[in-house]
XYZ file of C-alpha atoms in Angstrom:
332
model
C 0.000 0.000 0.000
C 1.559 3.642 -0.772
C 1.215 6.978 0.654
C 0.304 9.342 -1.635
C 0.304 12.908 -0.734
C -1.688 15.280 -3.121
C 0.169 18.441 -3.227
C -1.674 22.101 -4.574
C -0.022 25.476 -4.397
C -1.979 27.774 -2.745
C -2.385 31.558 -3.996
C -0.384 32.712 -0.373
C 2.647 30.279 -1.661
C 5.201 33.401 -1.213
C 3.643 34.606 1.657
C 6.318 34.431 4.783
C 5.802 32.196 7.403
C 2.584 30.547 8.590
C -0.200 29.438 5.964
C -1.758 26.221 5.533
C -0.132 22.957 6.038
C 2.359 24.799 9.014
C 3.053 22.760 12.202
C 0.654 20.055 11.416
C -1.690 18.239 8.969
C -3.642 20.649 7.285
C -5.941 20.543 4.654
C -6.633 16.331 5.037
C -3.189 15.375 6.724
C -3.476 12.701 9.289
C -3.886 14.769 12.501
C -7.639 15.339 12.455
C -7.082 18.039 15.351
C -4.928 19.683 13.250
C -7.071 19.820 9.730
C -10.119 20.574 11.784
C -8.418 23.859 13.404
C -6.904 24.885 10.356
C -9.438 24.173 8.437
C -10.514 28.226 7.879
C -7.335 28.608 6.480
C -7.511 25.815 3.550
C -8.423 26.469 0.394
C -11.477 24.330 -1.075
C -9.383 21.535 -3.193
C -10.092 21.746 -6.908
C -12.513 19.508 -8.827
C -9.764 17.451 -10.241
C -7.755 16.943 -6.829
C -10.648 15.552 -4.873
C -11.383 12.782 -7.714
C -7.876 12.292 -7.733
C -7.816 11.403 -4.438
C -11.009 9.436 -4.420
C -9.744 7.275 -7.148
C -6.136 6.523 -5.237
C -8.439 5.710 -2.011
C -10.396 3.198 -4.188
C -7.311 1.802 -5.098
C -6.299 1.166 -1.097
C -3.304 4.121 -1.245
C -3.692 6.522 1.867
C -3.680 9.609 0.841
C -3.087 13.072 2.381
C -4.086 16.459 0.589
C -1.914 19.666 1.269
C -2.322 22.955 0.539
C 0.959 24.826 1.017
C 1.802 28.813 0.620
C 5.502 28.877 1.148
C 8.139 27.364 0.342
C 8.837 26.179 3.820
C 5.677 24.184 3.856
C 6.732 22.768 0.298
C 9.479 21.469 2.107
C 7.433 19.847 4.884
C 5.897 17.782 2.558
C 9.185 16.678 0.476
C 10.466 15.283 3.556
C 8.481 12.462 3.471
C 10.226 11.468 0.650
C 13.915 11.266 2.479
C 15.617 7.872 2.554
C 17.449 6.572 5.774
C 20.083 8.378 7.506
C 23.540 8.206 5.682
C 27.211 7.657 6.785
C 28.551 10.973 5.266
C 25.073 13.000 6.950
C 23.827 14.040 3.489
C 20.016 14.026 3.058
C 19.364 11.613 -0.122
C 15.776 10.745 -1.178
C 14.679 6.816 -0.625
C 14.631 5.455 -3.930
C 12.918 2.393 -2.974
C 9.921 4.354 -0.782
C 6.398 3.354 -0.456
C 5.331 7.240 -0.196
C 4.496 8.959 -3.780
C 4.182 12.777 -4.303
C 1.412 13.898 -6.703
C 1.508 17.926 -7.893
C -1.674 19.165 -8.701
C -0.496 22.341 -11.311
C -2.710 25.173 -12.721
C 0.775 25.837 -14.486
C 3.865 25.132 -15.085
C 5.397 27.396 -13.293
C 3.745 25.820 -10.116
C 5.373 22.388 -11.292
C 8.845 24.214 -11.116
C 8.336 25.616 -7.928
C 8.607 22.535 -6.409
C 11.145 20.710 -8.372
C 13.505 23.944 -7.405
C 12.728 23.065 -3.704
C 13.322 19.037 -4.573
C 16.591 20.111 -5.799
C 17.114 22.218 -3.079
C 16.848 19.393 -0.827
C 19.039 16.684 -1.957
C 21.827 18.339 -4.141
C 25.018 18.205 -2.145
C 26.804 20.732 -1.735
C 30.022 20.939 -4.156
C 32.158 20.405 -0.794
C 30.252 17.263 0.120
C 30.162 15.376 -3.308
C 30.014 11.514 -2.387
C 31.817 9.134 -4.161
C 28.499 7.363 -5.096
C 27.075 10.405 -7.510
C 27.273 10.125 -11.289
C 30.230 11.554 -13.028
C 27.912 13.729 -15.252
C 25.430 15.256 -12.230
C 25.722 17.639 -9.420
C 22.478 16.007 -7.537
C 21.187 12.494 -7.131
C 18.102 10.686 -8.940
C 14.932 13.014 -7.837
C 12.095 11.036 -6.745
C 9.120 10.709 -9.362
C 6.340 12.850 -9.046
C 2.818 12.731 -10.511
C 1.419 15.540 -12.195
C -2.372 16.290 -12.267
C -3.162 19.048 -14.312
C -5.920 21.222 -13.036
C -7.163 23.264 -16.825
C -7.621 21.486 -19.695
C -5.243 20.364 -22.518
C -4.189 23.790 -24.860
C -4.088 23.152 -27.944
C -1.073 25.056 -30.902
C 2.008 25.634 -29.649
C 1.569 27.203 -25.891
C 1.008 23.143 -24.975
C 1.911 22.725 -20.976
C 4.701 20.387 -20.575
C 2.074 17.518 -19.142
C 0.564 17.818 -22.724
C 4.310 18.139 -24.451
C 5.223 14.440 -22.934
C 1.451 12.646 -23.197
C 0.839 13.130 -19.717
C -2.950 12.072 -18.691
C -4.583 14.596 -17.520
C -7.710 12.550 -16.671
C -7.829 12.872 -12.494
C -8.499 8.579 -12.228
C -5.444 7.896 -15.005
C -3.483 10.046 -13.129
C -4.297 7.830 -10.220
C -3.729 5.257 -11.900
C 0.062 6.090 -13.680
C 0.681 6.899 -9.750
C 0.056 3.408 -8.530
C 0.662 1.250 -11.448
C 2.831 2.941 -14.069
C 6.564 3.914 -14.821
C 8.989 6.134 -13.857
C 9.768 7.716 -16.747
C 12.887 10.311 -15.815
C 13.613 13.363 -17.653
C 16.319 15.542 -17.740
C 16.915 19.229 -15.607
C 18.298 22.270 -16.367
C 20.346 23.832 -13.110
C 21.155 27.453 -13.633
C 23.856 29.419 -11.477
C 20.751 31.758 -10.337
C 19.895 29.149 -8.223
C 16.437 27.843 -10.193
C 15.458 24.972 -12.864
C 13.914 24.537 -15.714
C 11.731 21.971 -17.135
C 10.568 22.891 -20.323
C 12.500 26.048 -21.758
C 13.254 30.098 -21.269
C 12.615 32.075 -23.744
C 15.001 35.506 -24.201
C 13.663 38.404 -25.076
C 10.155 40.977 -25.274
C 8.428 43.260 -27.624
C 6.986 46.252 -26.979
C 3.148 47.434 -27.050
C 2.816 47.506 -30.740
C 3.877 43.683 -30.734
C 7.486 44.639 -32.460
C 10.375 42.779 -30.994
C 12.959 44.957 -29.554
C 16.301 43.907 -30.274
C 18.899 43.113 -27.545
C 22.927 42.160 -27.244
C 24.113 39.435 -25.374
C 26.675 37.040 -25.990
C 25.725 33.382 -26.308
C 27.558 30.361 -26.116
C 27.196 26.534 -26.190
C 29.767 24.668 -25.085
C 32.278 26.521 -26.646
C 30.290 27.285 -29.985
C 29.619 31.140 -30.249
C 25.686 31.736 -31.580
C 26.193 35.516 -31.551
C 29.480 37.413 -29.868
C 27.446 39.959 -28.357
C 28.155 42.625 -31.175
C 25.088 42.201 -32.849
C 20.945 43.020 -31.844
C 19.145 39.640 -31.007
C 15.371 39.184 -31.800
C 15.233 36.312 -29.665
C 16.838 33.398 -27.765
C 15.634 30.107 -27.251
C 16.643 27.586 -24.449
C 14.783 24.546 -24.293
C 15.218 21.114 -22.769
C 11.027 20.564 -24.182
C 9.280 22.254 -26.807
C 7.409 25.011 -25.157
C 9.362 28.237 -26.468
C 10.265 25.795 -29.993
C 8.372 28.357 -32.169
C 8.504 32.486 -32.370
C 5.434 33.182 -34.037
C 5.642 31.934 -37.595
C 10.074 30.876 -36.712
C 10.880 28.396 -36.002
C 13.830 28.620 -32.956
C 14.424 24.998 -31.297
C 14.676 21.607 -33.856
C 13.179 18.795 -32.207
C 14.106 19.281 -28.571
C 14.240 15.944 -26.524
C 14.235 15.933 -22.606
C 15.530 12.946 -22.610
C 18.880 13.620 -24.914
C 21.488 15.035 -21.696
C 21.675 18.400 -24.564
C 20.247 21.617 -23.861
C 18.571 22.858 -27.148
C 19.758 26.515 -27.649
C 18.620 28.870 -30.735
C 19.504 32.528 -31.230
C 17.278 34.650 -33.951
C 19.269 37.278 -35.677
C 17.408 40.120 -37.860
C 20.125 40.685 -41.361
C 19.079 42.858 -43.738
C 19.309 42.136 -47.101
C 18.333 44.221 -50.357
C 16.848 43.441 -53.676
C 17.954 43.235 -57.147
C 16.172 46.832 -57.338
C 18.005 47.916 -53.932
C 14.293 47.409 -51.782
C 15.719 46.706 -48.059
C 14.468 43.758 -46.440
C 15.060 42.254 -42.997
C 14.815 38.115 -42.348
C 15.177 36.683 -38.957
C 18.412 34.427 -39.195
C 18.118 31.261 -36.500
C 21.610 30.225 -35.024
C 21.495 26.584 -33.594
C 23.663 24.693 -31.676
C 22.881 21.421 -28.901
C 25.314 20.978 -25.980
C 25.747 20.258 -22.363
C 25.578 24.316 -21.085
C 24.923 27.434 -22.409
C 25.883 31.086 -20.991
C 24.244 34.004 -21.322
C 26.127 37.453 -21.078
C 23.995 40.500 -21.516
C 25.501 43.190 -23.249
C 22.769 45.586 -22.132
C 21.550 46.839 -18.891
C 18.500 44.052 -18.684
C 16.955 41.553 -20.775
C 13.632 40.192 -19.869
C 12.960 36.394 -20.245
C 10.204 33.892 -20.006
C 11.856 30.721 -17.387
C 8.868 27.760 -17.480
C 6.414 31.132 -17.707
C 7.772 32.968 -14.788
C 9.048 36.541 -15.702
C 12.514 37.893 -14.757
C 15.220 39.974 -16.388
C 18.792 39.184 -16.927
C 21.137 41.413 -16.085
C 24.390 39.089 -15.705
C 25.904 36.660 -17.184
C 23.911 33.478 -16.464
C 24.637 29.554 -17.489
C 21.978 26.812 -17.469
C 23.234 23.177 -17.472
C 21.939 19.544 -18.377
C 21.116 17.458 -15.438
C 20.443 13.983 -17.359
C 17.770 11.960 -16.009
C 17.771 13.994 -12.858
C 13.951 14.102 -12.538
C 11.322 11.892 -13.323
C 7.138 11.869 -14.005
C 4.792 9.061 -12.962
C 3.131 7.629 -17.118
C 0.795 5.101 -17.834
């Protein structure tokens, strides 16, 4: 029989301190006292989370449903998935554990959120790197987690990454890929901001007419230059999926695979060409190149950029590396 703890981000997720889920059991934990006194505080589960959870209990899997604001309760709830104490004191997930983490995401930002804080947990700090971790990672095998998407499928190209790998979004198959299906493990992008990706960032903004405004930046994968920094950029593409794969009508990223160890990068450079009767005309050139890192290095003040569809804006140099098969979804 497994544990299975249904996890939702609330809307107070950032909020300091306190929230649902703190010091206790909240929102269908095991301590009745607790969920019962906190229960003002608990946000009605969606729809598709409580016939999640009715179809793991018909199955005979316990199951807990948590609510959590912060990233401290986040944590809470990853520690359940800690394996037994170690020699060298690191904390290193149980790969062999009976308890299973569901995410219920309205995006997939929310899915990020907590595979930054799984990282956060078990990667070892460079000091502390056992002899027992893979050559070509900087943090051990993450434990599989099911994903139930709360909105339906999207159809065209802004597909969530649940749709991207065939994910089912049905509440009972999700269930069911939970108890009874395969690990299937993906890989991570790390950054040196301290974040991950999972599907892609996307370089980059236009303004309020819809016109791209052109940035510098040099760009480099694994020692291939994509521009030099010397030249405006429309656009650049990092992907380890497909979500930021087309520009409009460009295509940026060729067939990126999460499961390849390469981080997909593409760089979209406006040339200007002229006519045989001298008419200017600009085409968007797409630089490609596949590799196990990329940097970034702004060459202006700040460059805003889409990360999984959280906003931010680069303003120093910033590298994102492959993590093969560091993280893994629950499939049919």
């Amino acid at each position: 029989m497994y544990d299975v703890v249904l996890l939702t981000l609330g809307s107070e997720r950032d909020a300091p301190g306190g929230g649902c889920g703190s010091g206790g059991a909240c929102c269908g934990g095991a301590d009745d006292s607790a969920a019962t006194t906190d229960a003002d505080r608990c946000e009605t589960p969606r729809v598709p989370v409580l016939a999640c959870a009715d179809a793991l209990t018909a199955r005979g899997a316990r199951v807990t449903t948590v609510t959590a604001r912060s990233d401290a309760e986040i944590d809470e709830v990853l520690a359940r998935l800690d394996g037994p104490a170690r020699a060298d004191g690191l904390t290193w997930p149980d790969q062999d554990g009976k308890t299973r983490l569901v995410v219920a995401t309205a995006s997939d930002a929310q899915l990020r959120a907590v595979l930054r804080r799984l990282v956060r947990r078990y990667a070892p700090p460079p000091s502390r790197r056992p002899a027992d971790l893979a050559g070509n990672r900087t943090l051990p095998d993450l434990p599989a987690v099911g994903v139930l998407p709360l909105d339906p499928a999207r159809s065209g190209a802004a597909r969530d990454l649940a749709a991207q790998l065939g994910l089912p979004r049905d509440p009972a198959a999700v269930a069911a890929a939970v108890l009874d299906g395969s690990a299937r493990r993906l890989d991570l992008l790390r950054n040196d901001g301290g974040s991950v990706t999972l599907d892609g960032a996307l370089l980059g903004a236009a303004d309020d007419a819809g016109r791209p405004l052109h940035w510098r930046a040099r760009v480099e994968v694994d020692g291939t230059v994509l521009s030099d920094g010397s030249e405006p950029i429309t656009a650049c593409a990092i992907g380890n999926a497909g979500g930021y794969a087309r520009l409009g009508e460009v295509d940026l990223l060729a067939d990126p695979d999460p499961t390849d160890g390469r981080v997909a990068v593409a760089v979209a450079v406006p040339v200007v060409t002229r006519s045989a009767l001298g008419r200017k005309k600009v085409r968007l050139e797409v630089r490609r190149a596949r590799g196990r890192a990329v940097a970034v290095v702004p060459r202006d003040e700040k460059v805003p950029f889409l990360d999984d569809g959280v906003e931010g804006e680069l303003s120093r140099k910033r590298s994102w590396w492959t993590e093969p098969g560091a993280w893994a979804v629950w499939t049919g």
